[in-house]
Amino acid sequence: MPSPLRQPHPRETRMIFKNIDRPGWKNDIETYLADGGYEEMKKAFTMAPVDIVNEVKTSGLRGRGGAGFPCGMKWGFVKQDGPKPNYIIVNADESEPGTFKDRYILHQDPHQLLEGVIISAWALNVHLAYIYIRGEFPDAARIMERSIAEAKAKGFVGKNVLGKNFDLDIYVHRGAGAYICGEETGLIESLEGKRAYPRIKPPYFPAVLGLYQCPTIVNNVETLCHIKHIIRMGGAEYAKLGRPNNTGTRIVCVSGDVVSPGYFEIELGAVTFGELINDFCGGMKPGRKLKAVIPGGSSAKVLRAGEAYKIKEKAGDGTMVEKQIGLDDIPLDFDSLAAVGSMAGSGGIIVMDDSRDMVWVLNNINSFYAHESCGQCTPCREGSLWMKKITDRIVAGGGVERDPAVLKSVADNIAGKTICAFGEACSWPTQSFLAKFPEEFQAKSKKPLPPPMPPEYVAEEVVEHETVQTVQGARGAGIMAAAAGR
Amino acid sequence: MELPPEFAAEIDEVITHYPVSKRSASLPLLHLFQEKFGFISDEAILWIADKLELQPINILELVTFYPMFRRKPAGKHHIRVCRTLSCAMGGGYELFEHFCRKTGIHPHLEHAGGVNGHGDPISVSADGKYSIEFVECLASCGTAPVCMINDDFYEGVTHGEASALLEKYP
């Protein structure tokens, strides 16, 4: 069902999303050119590449994909005249649950992204760029391919871009349903035609040893769209948007139990959770109260309503003072969310009301990570499935007293012990749900510990019998049976 | 394996996108084969490996790693329902079960495509018209519940709309 065009909220600052849901807007190049498109690209081509990198550094732009790494610093690692070719990869593998911003840029404003890629290619002396689009966006891949062909016909891509001695090829590469391809080194492996097993850092920092062991910049779709606006406004002017160290605008995606979920482009730090939920999203569903918020994609640590959070704020005289605030008053920016113990992540905000069972929610998240672990590192491959099985059991009513402690111990033994950040991503939900809602887990984990194996078996019998019936409910349908007989 | 000439030409064109390493073309080639034949056969794996000068295991390991590739044919219309949190809160499981009921596919998750209902093997209706798969986040959490039928995306799908969709894809 095509969604109706939605009006931007009056408090939004639409820059990246200017053309999203715009009446009469089409995603072809003529519409984009008529609206002043590709002007910043022309301007950028009159600038020295190193000046563009400096403008991006001045702008303070932080990556919008999840980690919030300063974009200019990342670019600074790449030499314009190094011995190896440089590459750019656009990370359009949007797959963090709760995030749905790049989808709209790819479908409705593909040329804004292309312009960002072309400017970045000029700045970093790149002659080959790939747009890695997740497999579940077949339309987006076709739209991007058509847009690249349109840009090629205008001389913006291909040989001698804008008549300069500068060649640039851009190709679309489709993923095939693996979440781990959103991790930049996993994405690079995938683009090399392999399983998306992330590489260990160091030494495989993409800016040094990336695609085909050459310097590679992997940037999120939204991040690259900002480049165009940095060129338009200048880095210093752009940095005035938002707050220090949290500059610019960002798109937040709200889903879950609010009256009207959706996407909003806001200045960083200008809006609080309370305003976002009550003002932008029409509040909670009738008769319901806010219970919890996952602020930056499903791997971000959950925040509980009604709790007091401490953040540091600059007082009038320049000193830092600590302030206690509620969930409603937390401003949406990178640093504030880090200060309250979570993260801004990918901007995917999942809101839950008081009807939600937190064990069920965690079980859903655990199922996701158990399915998506790439299987390279043992703690994550095994641990993510263990966590899912334990929450499966608790949800089905078979939770034993020890389960919350075992869950925590499994989660604690994944984070920090894996090659990539997936280890943290899959253990943070479990750790934070257990810490914020311990009573719900305890209430559902009441059964005494069952014996590990029927006592009548002795070791010899275990060897003789091919299969040994262990406790009912060890797996699958048994859980349901155990729950029914409770 | 004999391929139609225009399909072979399409493959050759895709390989030119990767001037540095032909191996990079393995995922795009798998996509082309699955679009053309509906699934990835053993012959396809051997053909792609041969074409890209790789060992067959280099291709097989991709088919078994990436969830979108399948080694058995799906139904005439392949339905993917999002399972992840925002959709689940918005009725994703109910939508999945509704599709199962309407298409006569066993709604029990363990039967609807292996562990967790993730499609391996794919579960196909008796008449071969539909297959259904519970997939992870389709990145449209604000319009839950969402699904895809073949390459087409549908959002905010009510049960009534789901039934109408099945008629649209006979």
XYZ file of C-alpha atoms in Angstrom:
656
model
C 0.000 0.000 0.000
C 1.651 3.287 -0.990
C 1.944 5.509 2.043
C 0.385 8.959 1.777
C 2.753 11.916 1.501
C 3.391 13.144 4.983
C 3.933 16.745 5.889
C 7.195 17.486 7.676
C 6.728 18.461 11.295
C 7.198 22.238 11.792
C 10.141 21.682 14.124
C 12.017 19.563 11.620
C 15.064 20.933 9.793
C 14.806 19.204 6.457
C 18.064 19.140 4.566
C 18.786 15.520 3.632
C 15.084 14.720 3.577
C 14.131 17.937 1.769
C 12.776 16.018 -1.210
C 11.271 13.089 0.631
C 7.475 13.101 0.312
C 7.728 16.390 -1.557
C 4.616 16.948 -3.692
C 5.378 16.578 -7.384
C 8.871 15.250 -6.742
C 10.248 12.536 -9.035
C 13.491 10.661 -8.541
C 14.884 11.305 -12.046
C 17.823 13.543 -12.875
C 15.788 16.234 -14.651
C 13.714 16.927 -11.553
C 16.876 17.011 -9.480
C 18.687 19.361 -11.876
C 15.686 21.689 -12.099
C 15.831 21.982 -8.318
C 19.464 23.125 -8.369
C 20.926 19.658 -8.096
C 24.574 18.897 -8.886
C 25.496 22.585 -8.335
C 27.524 21.650 -5.247
C 29.330 19.009 -7.300
C 30.315 21.687 -9.816
C 31.436 23.932 -6.966
C 33.435 21.104 -5.391
C 35.255 20.439 -8.658
C 36.607 24.002 -8.546
C 38.053 23.326 -5.085
C 41.275 21.518 -4.269
C 40.560 18.015 -2.934
C 42.422 18.666 0.285
C 40.244 21.734 0.924
C 37.128 19.586 0.712
C 38.548 17.166 3.270
C 39.319 20.141 5.504
C 35.783 21.493 5.141
C 34.433 18.087 6.204
C 36.802 18.104 9.174
C 35.673 21.616 10.140
C 32.031 20.614 9.853
C 32.451 18.066 12.650
C 30.252 15.608 10.723
C 29.968 12.290 12.527
C 29.082 9.064 10.760
C 25.373 8.337 10.687
C 25.656 4.581 10.321
C 25.957 3.673 13.962
C 29.384 4.262 15.454
C 29.316 8.061 15.104
C 32.977 8.207 14.047
C 34.126 11.647 12.841
C 33.878 11.531 9.061
C 36.629 14.077 8.415
C 39.066 12.126 10.566
C 38.255 8.938 8.653
C 38.867 10.752 5.381
C 42.098 12.156 6.753
C 43.571 8.655 6.945
C 43.486 8.366 3.163
C 46.242 9.869 1.052
C 45.160 11.531 -2.194
C 48.371 10.483 -3.918
C 49.216 7.167 -2.264
C 50.816 4.277 -4.165
C 47.560 2.256 -4.245
C 44.187 3.219 -5.701
C 41.576 4.504 -3.254
C 37.993 3.277 -3.181
C 34.699 4.508 -1.792
C 31.955 2.141 -0.720
C 28.519 3.451 0.144
C 27.069 1.394 2.946
C 23.414 1.050 1.936
C 23.001 -2.216 3.812
C 20.508 -0.582 6.175
C 19.634 -3.527 8.385
C 19.772 -2.452 12.025
C 16.286 -3.184 13.375
C 14.465 0.089 13.962
C 16.268 2.008 11.211
C 14.502 3.040 8.034
C 16.046 6.235 6.687
C 18.329 5.163 3.844
C 15.405 3.356 2.228
C 13.757 6.718 1.482
C 16.911 8.392 0.208
C 17.639 5.492 -2.155
C 14.085 5.321 -3.457
C 13.129 8.977 -3.584
C 16.323 11.014 -3.834
C 19.034 8.836 -5.407
C 20.795 11.759 -7.070
C 21.480 13.467 -3.769
C 23.449 10.377 -2.759
C 25.220 10.215 -6.124
C 26.223 13.861 -5.852
C 27.685 13.139 -2.429
C 29.593 10.162 -3.815
C 30.982 12.154 -6.743
C 32.139 14.999 -4.472
C 33.744 12.506 -2.093
C 35.445 10.709 -4.980
C 36.948 14.000 -6.147
C 38.080 14.840 -2.617
C 39.735 11.461 -2.063
C 41.013 10.817 -5.598
C 38.779 7.799 -6.093
C 38.114 6.347 -9.528
C 35.991 3.362 -8.569
C 33.098 3.430 -6.117
C 30.536 0.816 -5.159
C 27.111 1.244 -3.642
C 26.439 -1.815 -1.515
C 22.652 -2.115 -1.293
C 21.045 -4.785 0.822
C 19.451 -7.612 -1.116
C 15.998 -6.826 0.235
C 15.947 -3.512 -1.687
C 15.652 -4.749 -5.293
C 13.806 -1.602 -6.373
C 16.395 0.663 -4.785
C 19.146 -1.182 -6.668
C 17.321 -0.654 -9.974
C 16.673 3.018 -9.185
C 20.334 3.584 -8.312
C 21.478 1.835 -11.483
C 19.176 4.000 -13.561
C 20.374 7.119 -11.739
C 24.009 6.246 -12.387
C 23.190 5.803 -16.092
C 21.442 9.220 -16.093
C 24.414 10.863 -14.427
C 26.744 9.159 -16.891
C 24.754 10.551 -19.802
C 25.228 14.045 -18.358
C 28.980 13.537 -17.980
C 28.935 13.483 -14.167
C 30.152 9.876 -14.033
C 32.485 7.980 -16.358
C 35.425 9.281 -18.344
C 36.576 12.869 -17.789
C 33.986 13.972 -15.275
C 32.920 17.583 -15.981
C 35.617 17.742 -18.643
C 38.363 17.307 -16.079
C 41.118 14.739 -16.277
C 39.241 12.641 -13.751
C 37.515 9.289 -14.349
C 34.944 7.833 -12.011
C 32.993 4.603 -12.253
C 30.187 3.848 -9.816
C 28.525 0.443 -9.619
C 25.708 -0.996 -7.576
C 26.460 -4.188 -5.678
C 23.617 -6.113 -4.065
C 23.888 -7.941 -0.773
C 21.899 -11.076 -0.044
C 20.213 -10.817 3.301
C 23.101 -10.868 5.773
C 22.990 -8.267 8.573
C 26.717 -8.577 9.160
C 27.373 -6.911 5.787
C 26.545 -3.631 7.511
C 29.823 -3.998 9.411
C 32.343 -2.246 7.201
C 34.992 -4.970 7.035
C 32.334 -7.655 6.607
C 30.898 -5.571 3.807
C 34.307 -5.419 2.144
C 34.725 -9.207 2.361
C 31.272 -9.589 0.856
C 32.146 -7.202 -1.949
C 35.246 -9.282 -2.614
C 32.935 -12.229 -3.218
C 33.434 -14.012 0.074
C 31.438 -14.791 3.167
C 30.992 -11.583 5.128
C 33.363 -12.490 7.935
C 34.547 -9.209 9.488
C 38.283 -8.575 9.562
C 40.235 -7.856 12.682
C 41.316 -4.284 13.422
C 44.210 -3.656 13.541
C 45.568 -4.114 10.940
C 42.509 -4.116 8.665
C 41.283 -0.566 9.109
C 39.505 0.001 5.795
C 41.094 3.420 5.351
C 44.452 1.640 5.237
C 43.765 -1.961 4.160
C 40.261 -2.101 2.757
C 38.806 -3.369 -0.486
C 41.435 -5.466 -2.317
C 43.840 -4.385 0.454
C 43.679 -0.782 -0.758
C 42.631 2.349 1.171
C 38.843 2.380 1.254
C 36.325 4.764 2.736
C 33.092 3.104 3.792
C 30.394 5.657 4.575
C 26.712 5.386 5.328
C 24.193 6.748 2.799
C 23.072 9.561 5.080
C 26.661 10.566 5.880
C 27.507 10.958 2.197
C 24.366 13.014 1.601
C 25.605 15.494 4.208
C 28.770 16.116 2.158
C 26.809 18.027 -0.453
C 25.359 20.328 2.198
C 28.758 20.882 3.789
C 30.033 22.074 0.397
C 26.975 24.317 0.003
C 27.174 25.911 3.452
C 30.879 25.592 4.179
C 32.166 23.510 7.060
C 32.101 26.307 9.630
C 28.531 27.316 8.832
C 27.403 23.664 8.896
C 29.013 23.227 12.307
C 26.628 25.860 13.699
C 23.780 23.401 13.258
C 23.269 21.213 16.283
C 25.601 21.276 19.267
C 29.375 21.228 19.591
C 30.717 17.749 18.751
C 27.193 16.828 17.616
C 26.867 18.970 14.521
C 24.330 18.959 11.775
C 20.980 17.329 11.412
C 20.130 13.684 11.588
C 17.193 11.552 10.668
C 15.564 9.740 13.528
C 13.237 6.858 12.792
C 10.536 6.185 15.341
C 8.690 2.892 15.457
C 6.713 0.930 18.005
C 3.880 1.957 20.291
C 3.343 5.599 19.328
C 0.297 7.017 17.583
C 2.090 8.035 14.403
C 5.530 6.533 13.910
C 7.798 7.862 11.185
C 11.004 9.638 10.245
C 12.002 13.122 11.298
C 15.045 15.174 10.411
C 16.060 17.201 13.423
C 18.979 19.315 14.485
C 21.113 17.198 16.790
C 20.363 17.923 20.425
C 17.431 20.228 19.645
C 14.711 17.736 20.538
C 14.251 15.541 23.601
C 12.704 12.096 23.809
C 9.605 13.521 25.447
C 9.110 16.062 22.670
C 9.780 13.476 20.009
C 7.239 11.025 21.369
C 4.529 13.462 22.454
C 4.909 16.272 19.946
C 6.285 14.648 16.792
C 4.678 11.213 17.091
C 1.349 12.138 18.647
C 2.097 10.520 21.980
C 1.624 6.980 23.170
C -1.346 4.933 22.023
C -4.553 5.819 23.907
C -4.561 4.725 27.518
C -0.966 3.550 27.418
C 2.088 4.800 29.260
C 5.697 4.910 28.107
C 7.681 1.995 29.487
C 10.989 1.863 27.632
C 12.871 3.215 24.653
C 15.607 1.622 22.575
C 17.344 4.751 21.289
C 19.650 3.742 18.427
C 18.747 0.530 16.712
C 18.030 -2.749 18.484
C 21.596 -3.195 19.687
C 21.546 0.039 21.718
C 21.001 -0.369 25.435
C 17.396 0.068 26.509
C 16.339 3.097 28.585
C 13.585 2.748 31.172
C 10.957 5.416 31.718
C 10.742 6.815 35.234
C 14.432 6.397 35.919
C 16.781 9.283 36.645
C 19.723 9.737 34.281
C 22.802 11.824 34.924
C 24.231 14.039 32.226
C 26.837 16.770 32.324
C 25.918 20.186 31.053
C 27.838 23.386 30.570
C 26.676 26.001 33.035
C 26.583 29.738 32.257
C 30.068 30.287 33.672
C 31.584 27.533 31.497
C 31.965 24.918 34.209
C 30.454 21.454 33.799
C 27.630 20.631 36.163
C 26.002 17.263 36.606
C 22.271 17.202 36.165
C 19.661 14.555 36.870
C 17.013 14.231 34.210
C 14.236 11.832 33.303
C 13.997 9.861 30.092
C 11.679 12.511 28.607
C 14.337 15.204 28.954
C 17.265 13.418 27.311
C 18.240 15.378 24.188
C 18.748 13.364 21.007
C 22.416 13.632 20.160
C 25.472 11.400 20.203
C 27.036 12.604 23.454
C 23.893 12.820 25.600
C 22.869 9.277 24.733
C 26.391 8.031 25.417
C 26.308 9.869 28.769
C 23.147 8.068 29.871
C 24.732 4.730 29.065
C 23.324 3.973 25.637
C 24.067 5.226 22.143
C 22.583 7.232 19.304
C 23.588 4.411 16.967
C 21.792 4.407 13.669
C 18.932 6.661 14.761
C 16.352 3.897 15.001
C 14.182 4.590 18.033
C 11.876 1.802 19.185
C 9.245 2.886 21.718
C 7.517 0.408 24.009
C 4.447 0.953 26.185
C 3.365 -0.638 29.453
C 1.600 -3.524 27.710
C 4.918 -4.964 26.548
C 6.501 -7.960 28.189
C 10.210 -7.180 28.328
C 11.187 -10.854 28.273
C 9.264 -11.271 25.026
C 10.921 -8.148 23.579
C 14.387 -9.385 24.501
C 13.561 -12.813 23.082
C 12.649 -11.214 19.761
C 15.923 -9.274 19.705
C 17.904 -12.357 20.710
C 16.321 -14.359 17.884
C 17.502 -11.695 15.467
C 21.091 -11.800 16.656
C 21.158 -15.607 16.875
C 20.098 -15.717 13.226
C 22.494 -13.002 12.097
C 25.718 -13.943 13.857
C 28.172 -14.700 11.051
C 29.637 -17.621 12.983
C 33.257 -16.597 12.815
C 33.965 -16.118 16.540
C 32.895 -18.799 18.990
C 31.617 -16.578 21.852
C 29.197 -14.800 19.539
C 28.150 -17.768 17.392
C 27.388 -19.953 20.406
C 26.451 -17.257 22.909
C 23.887 -15.508 20.749
C 22.051 -18.817 20.298
C 22.301 -19.686 23.992
C 20.760 -16.337 24.909
C 17.948 -16.963 22.456
C 17.313 -20.459 23.796
C 17.211 -19.243 27.383
C 14.761 -16.432 26.619
C 12.750 -18.872 24.465
C 12.417 -21.041 27.534
C 11.495 -18.179 29.858
C 8.863 -16.865 27.435
C 7.361 -20.335 27.123
C 7.041 -20.549 30.888
C 9.916 -22.923 31.542
C 12.278 -20.398 33.113
C 14.333 -21.735 35.984
C 15.633 -19.688 38.915
C 19.129 -19.546 37.608
C 18.209 -18.254 34.119
C 18.695 -14.491 34.641
C 22.154 -15.078 36.091
C 23.106 -17.496 33.306
C 21.840 -15.029 30.682
C 23.958 -12.274 32.144
C 27.005 -14.489 32.354
C 26.652 -15.540 28.702
C 26.241 -11.920 27.584
C 29.199 -10.780 29.682
C 31.346 -13.395 28.014
C 30.603 -12.258 24.472
C 31.165 -8.505 24.627
C 34.774 -7.584 23.980
C 35.768 -11.109 22.991
C 34.934 -11.016 19.294
C 36.524 -9.687 16.123
C 33.798 -7.174 15.332
C 31.252 -5.117 17.249
C 28.500 -7.662 16.671
C 29.610 -9.219 19.964
C 28.686 -6.007 21.782
C 25.597 -5.515 19.654
C 24.160 -8.872 20.668
C 25.105 -8.741 24.345
C 24.071 -5.129 25.108
C 20.333 -5.836 24.787
C 20.541 -8.790 27.176
C 22.745 -6.928 29.641
C 20.607 -3.801 29.629
C 17.206 -5.528 29.740
C 18.382 -7.603 32.700
C 19.741 -4.532 34.458
C 16.701 -2.313 33.824
C 13.891 -4.841 34.242
C 15.236 -7.495 36.648
C 11.839 -8.024 38.301
C 10.231 -9.158 35.039
C 12.890 -11.757 34.417
C 12.792 -13.010 37.997
C 9.009 -13.240 37.989
C 9.121 -15.530 34.975
C 12.060 -17.639 36.083
C 10.621 -19.400 39.088
C 11.027 -23.112 38.409
C 13.535 -25.065 40.463
C 16.510 -26.442 38.589
C 15.709 -29.760 36.959
C 18.203 -32.600 37.298
C 20.590 -32.550 34.355
C 19.852 -36.141 33.341
C 17.547 -38.875 34.557
C 19.317 -40.353 37.599
C 18.752 -43.946 36.511
C 21.332 -43.549 33.781
C 24.896 -44.514 34.560
C 27.826 -43.641 32.388
C 27.980 -47.052 30.664
C 24.394 -46.819 29.536
C 25.007 -43.403 28.034
C 27.691 -45.000 25.907
C 25.526 -47.970 24.952
C 22.397 -46.042 24.016
C 22.506 -44.015 20.876
C 20.222 -41.351 22.296
C 19.576 -40.438 25.872
C 16.280 -38.882 26.900
C 17.238 -35.881 28.963
C 14.941 -33.422 30.644
C 11.722 -32.649 28.866
C 11.766 -29.316 27.207
C 15.374 -29.296 26.191
C 14.479 -28.062 22.705
C 11.746 -27.125 20.314
C 8.291 -28.562 20.822
C 9.340 -29.833 24.244
C 9.369 -26.273 25.520
C 5.781 -25.789 24.487
C 4.804 -29.067 26.163
C 6.597 -28.072 29.339
C 4.832 -24.728 29.327
C 1.416 -26.310 28.797
C 1.855 -28.676 31.686
C 2.995 -25.942 34.049
C 25.034 -26.153 -18.398
C 23.888 -24.308 -21.536
C 22.810 -20.719 -20.993
C 20.740 -18.576 -23.361
C 23.065 -16.156 -25.182
C 21.416 -12.984 -23.872
C 21.719 -14.304 -20.306
C 25.381 -15.139 -20.875
C 25.903 -11.625 -22.233
C 24.284 -10.153 -19.128
C 26.704 -12.166 -16.997
C 29.699 -10.952 -18.980
C 28.536 -7.367 -18.582
C 28.212 -7.737 -14.795
C 31.727 -9.158 -14.546
C 33.083 -5.936 -16.106
C 31.854 -4.063 -13.007
C 34.717 -5.647 -11.096
C 37.892 -4.789 -12.977
C 40.135 -5.660 -10.039
C 38.861 -9.114 -9.107
C 36.423 -11.374 -10.921
C 35.649 -13.109 -7.642
C 33.677 -10.029 -6.599
C 31.125 -10.944 -9.251
C 30.104 -14.125 -7.451
C 27.254 -12.545 -5.488
C 25.807 -10.701 -8.509
C 26.023 -13.881 -10.579
C 24.208 -15.857 -7.896
C 21.486 -13.196 -7.928
C 21.179 -13.476 -11.718
C 20.943 -17.258 -11.584
C 18.352 -17.202 -8.834
C 16.260 -14.613 -10.691
C 16.463 -16.668 -13.867
C 16.010 -20.197 -12.519
C 14.318 -19.582 -9.166
C 17.023 -21.271 -7.124
C 20.715 -22.152 -7.159
C 21.281 -25.635 -8.539
C 24.457 -27.694 -8.257
C 25.046 -27.092 -11.967
C 24.764 -23.343 -11.407
C 27.377 -23.497 -8.662
C 29.762 -25.426 -10.905
C 29.127 -23.088 -13.833
C 29.736 -19.911 -11.787
C 32.859 -21.372 -10.189
C 34.195 -22.308 -13.594
C 33.355 -18.899 -15.050
C 35.073 -17.005 -12.236
C 38.004 -19.433 -12.020
C 37.170 -20.443 -8.462
C 36.623 -23.724 -6.664
C 32.962 -24.794 -6.414
C 33.203 -24.579 -2.621
C 33.888 -20.837 -2.938
C 30.424 -20.466 -4.446
C 28.644 -23.063 -2.306
C 29.844 -21.384 0.870
C 28.146 -18.175 -0.279
C 24.858 -19.945 -1.017
C 24.832 -21.444 2.462
C 25.927 -18.189 4.160
C 23.628 -15.600 2.586
C 20.004 -16.155 3.617
C 18.507 -14.919 0.359
C 19.941 -17.738 -1.749
C 18.099 -21.042 -1.829
C 19.005 -24.443 -3.156
C 15.429 -25.579 -3.769
C 12.757 -23.850 -5.840
C 10.409 -21.505 -4.016
C 6.742 -21.186 -4.908
C 5.566 -19.259 -7.953
C 5.200 -16.268 -5.632
C 7.570 -15.950 -2.743
C 6.272 -14.163 0.351
C 8.637 -12.683 2.912
C 7.198 -11.410 6.170
C 9.300 -9.339 8.552
C 9.798 -10.992 11.944
C 11.871 -8.420 13.826
C 10.864 -6.323 16.820
C 8.896 -3.351 15.457
C 6.968 -5.538 13.036
C 6.426 -8.181 15.708
C 4.952 -5.465 17.957
C 2.787 -4.345 15.053
C 1.446 -7.820 14.287
C 4.132 -9.469 12.152
C 3.621 -12.928 13.650
C -0.136 -12.692 13.104
C 0.428 -11.595 9.509
C 2.793 -14.516 8.963
C 0.216 -16.949 10.356
C -2.519 -15.356 8.279
C -0.521 -15.875 5.087
C 0.158 -19.454 6.154
C -3.527 -20.160 6.777
C -4.550 -18.618 3.461
C -1.949 -20.480 1.444
C -2.284 -23.782 3.268
C 1.286 -23.765 4.518
C 1.807 -25.177 8.006
C 1.827 -22.134 10.323
C 3.904 -23.847 12.964
C 7.195 -22.030 12.831
C 9.267 -25.179 12.917
C 7.471 -26.436 9.829
C 7.399 -23.132 8.031
C 10.939 -23.364 6.851
C 13.184 -24.935 9.412
C 14.488 -23.458 12.621
C 12.876 -20.114 13.558
C 10.831 -20.172 10.374
C 13.819 -18.807 8.477
C 13.521 -20.312 5.042
C 15.871 -23.257 4.966
C 14.428 -25.301 3.411
C 11.788 -23.065 1.928
C 8.200 -24.081 2.700
C 6.021 -24.243 -0.388
C 2.255 -24.649 -0.541
C 0.919 -27.957 -1.897
C -0.147 -26.364 -5.199
C 3.291 -24.800 -5.626
C 1.807 -21.304 -5.956
C 3.195 -19.767 -2.797
C 6.162 -20.124 -0.561
C 6.612 -18.240 2.679
C 9.576 -17.178 4.695
C 9.930 -15.313 7.969
C 12.787 -12.865 7.411
C 14.669 -10.409 9.582
C 14.203 -6.639 9.481
C 13.120 -5.263 6.083
C 13.934 -1.688 7.181
C 10.509 -0.141 7.263
C 9.836 -0.344 10.984
C 7.625 2.759 11.021
C 4.990 1.120 8.841
C 4.745 -2.269 10.564
C 3.870 -4.968 9.723
C 5.565 -5.214 6.337
C 6.093 -7.943 3.791
C 7.500 -8.526 0.340
C 5.909 -10.607 -2.387
C 8.541 -11.440 -4.969
C 10.313 -8.073 -5.452
C 7.349 -5.937 -4.418
C 7.222 -4.314 -1.036
C 4.036 -3.775 1.004
C 3.735 -1.873 4.256
C 1.153 -1.595 7.015
C -0.474 -4.773 5.778
C -3.786 -5.642 7.436
C -5.177 -9.158 7.213
C -7.763 -7.975 4.707
C -5.068 -6.446 2.536
C -3.005 -9.608 2.824
C -5.877 -11.678 1.465
C -6.349 -9.196 -1.373
C -2.622 -9.387 -2.128
C -2.816 -13.149 -2.576
C -5.491 -12.579 -5.214
C -3.254 -10.047 -6.924
C -0.570 -12.740 -7.211
C -2.517 -15.751 -8.497
